[in-house]
Amino acid sequence: MARLALCAVLGVAPVGAFILPTSPGSPAPALFPATAAAASASASDSAALEDLPWEHSAGRARSLAFGFTLGLLVAAFAGGAQSAVAADLAKGEAIFANNCAACHAGGNNAVQPEKKLKKDALTTYGMYSVEKIKYQVTNGKNAMPAFGDRLPSEAIDDVASYVITKADQGW
């Protein structure tokens, strides 16, 4: 929600801060000269408004502001890698709780106590990577059953990322 509010505030700000390009040495034009001229002109001076050299600059400024705002919104919601990772970790946590915690609660191993899911044990046994954990979850090994036929590959990706994240945090 805070991102949306920030995008809305930033999206409006460029309209007031946009400066039209000018050639060196020429005076800077007003941002909205047609609006300024319209405010000072009477109804009979409407023909004079048609001859203003920068009459379309307000439209250009609005287009630029719209593009900038749209870009911010896309970056905040579609390109937000942190949001995607957080969602995957939340799914991974739920999958772990429902499928793995019976044997691996708290990163431990109830069947083979030395083969924990803690970083030092994963490193010692050559399992400290998302790919290796995905392979073992999918295919099983020794007493660990295979989950490849029970869980979709996306769920296995999520739980493997969750295990590595928890191992990095020390469970």
C-alpha atoms as one frame of an Amber mdcrd trajectory, in Angstrom:
protein
   0.000   0.000   0.000   2.901   2.317   0.785   4.355   1.663  -2.684   1.077
   2.624  -4.317   0.942   5.868  -2.359   4.570   6.610  -3.234   3.913   5.947
  -6.933   0.889   8.204  -6.872   2.873  11.024  -5.255   5.867  10.607  -7.552
   3.654  10.214 -10.605   2.119  13.628 -10.067   5.388  15.383  -9.180   7.007
  15.264 -12.675   4.229  17.373 -14.210   5.226  20.338 -12.070   8.948  19.732
 -12.490   9.105  19.121 -16.249  11.200  21.693 -18.100  10.836  21.948 -21.834
  14.041  21.852 -23.877  15.284  25.109 -25.349  18.221  26.087 -27.461  21.206
  27.662 -25.684  20.783  31.381 -25.109  17.032  31.465 -25.678  14.682  32.269
 -22.814  13.017  29.308 -21.154   9.370  28.944 -22.179   6.602  28.755 -19.629
   5.523  25.197 -18.830   1.891  25.771 -19.739   1.856  28.959 -21.842  -1.510
  28.184 -23.399  -3.040  27.973 -19.929  -1.320  31.161 -18.789  -2.368  32.967
 -21.944  -5.922  31.699 -21.596  -6.116  33.036 -18.073  -5.064  36.510 -19.182
  -6.936  36.572 -22.488 -10.509  37.654 -22.880 -13.102  35.722 -24.868 -12.451
  37.869 -27.939  -8.734  36.953 -27.935  -9.293  33.270 -28.704  -7.650  33.634
 -32.116  -4.432  34.780 -30.420  -4.258  31.470 -28.505  -4.018  29.502 -31.748
  -0.717  31.175 -32.641   1.155  30.310 -29.426   4.369  28.412 -30.280   4.204
  26.114 -27.206   0.471  25.490 -27.137   0.892  21.684 -27.155   3.567  21.542
 -24.457   1.002  20.872 -21.733  -0.105  17.757 -23.610   3.508  16.635 -23.969
   4.148  17.192 -20.271   1.030  15.206 -19.370   2.101  12.379 -21.700   5.532
  12.301 -20.116   4.030  12.304 -16.621   1.652   9.496 -17.597   4.532   7.421
 -18.990   6.636   8.046 -15.912   3.767   7.075 -13.603   3.000   3.968 -15.617
   6.673   2.970 -15.501   6.753   3.387 -11.727   3.648   1.276 -11.301   5.048
  -1.492 -13.491   8.358  -1.403 -11.595   6.595  -1.455  -8.231   4.223  -4.296
  -8.977   5.498  -6.358 -11.905   9.228  -5.938 -11.505   9.339  -6.193  -7.737
  11.572  -9.214  -7.281  11.333  -8.975  -3.538   7.579  -9.422  -3.663   7.896
 -12.514  -5.812  10.545 -14.000  -3.523   8.478 -13.239  -0.430   5.421 -14.909
  -1.979   7.482 -17.981  -2.960   8.935 -18.238   0.531   5.487 -18.030   2.057
   4.316 -20.848  -0.217   7.490 -22.784   0.555   6.873 -22.431   4.269   3.337
 -23.794   3.922   4.542 -26.700   1.768   7.314 -27.455   4.277   4.845 -27.422
   7.183   2.481 -29.811   5.382   5.007 -32.213   3.847   8.421 -31.967   5.507
   8.056 -30.814   9.106   7.167 -34.282  10.406  10.798 -35.323   9.858  12.552
 -31.950   9.464  10.976 -29.674  12.088  13.277 -26.781  12.954  15.766 -27.865
  10.286  16.489 -31.135  12.077  16.255 -34.702  10.773  14.287 -37.179  12.875
  15.404 -40.191  10.808  19.121 -39.432  10.312  20.005 -36.844  12.993  23.396
 -35.949  11.475  21.796 -34.949   8.124  20.011 -31.809   9.250  18.829 -28.971
   7.037  21.144 -26.530   8.774  23.736 -24.718   6.686  26.801 -26.485   8.069
  25.270 -29.951   7.565  24.001 -29.091   4.080  27.486 -27.855   3.183  29.180
 -30.916   4.697  26.978 -33.313   2.710  27.169 -31.292  -0.548  23.501 -30.315
  -0.455  23.779 -26.548   0.055  22.097 -25.430  -3.177  18.520 -24.970  -4.298
  19.097 -27.287  -7.267  20.395 -30.156  -5.115  17.546 -29.807  -2.632  15.030
 -29.736  -5.502  16.574 -32.937  -6.887  16.353 -34.742  -3.544  12.806 -33.565
  -2.833  11.735 -34.657  -6.322  13.486 -38.045  -6.344  13.954 -38.926  -2.680
  17.013 -40.659  -1.251  17.529 -43.381   1.352  14.703 -43.035   3.901  13.350
 -39.819   2.339  10.421 -40.436   0.015  10.177 -38.817  -3.422   7.721 -35.934
  -3.695   8.006 -35.448  -7.462   4.772 -37.313  -8.076   2.932 -35.553  -5.222
   4.014 -31.937  -5.615   4.143 -29.746  -8.732   7.616 -28.499  -9.738   6.713
 -24.938  -8.679   5.951 -26.167  -5.145   9.274 -28.023  -5.043  11.050 -24.832
  -6.179   9.330 -22.899  -3.409  10.148 -25.385  -0.650  13.798 -25.680  -1.774
  14.170 -21.878  -1.694  12.520 -21.847   1.735  14.957 -24.481   3.077  18.019
 -22.556   1.835  16.663 -19.283   3.255  15.985 -20.873   6.635  19.420 -22.529
   6.618  20.998 -19.110   5.981  18.997 -17.675   8.882  19.954 -20.512  11.225
  16.421 -21.895  11.423
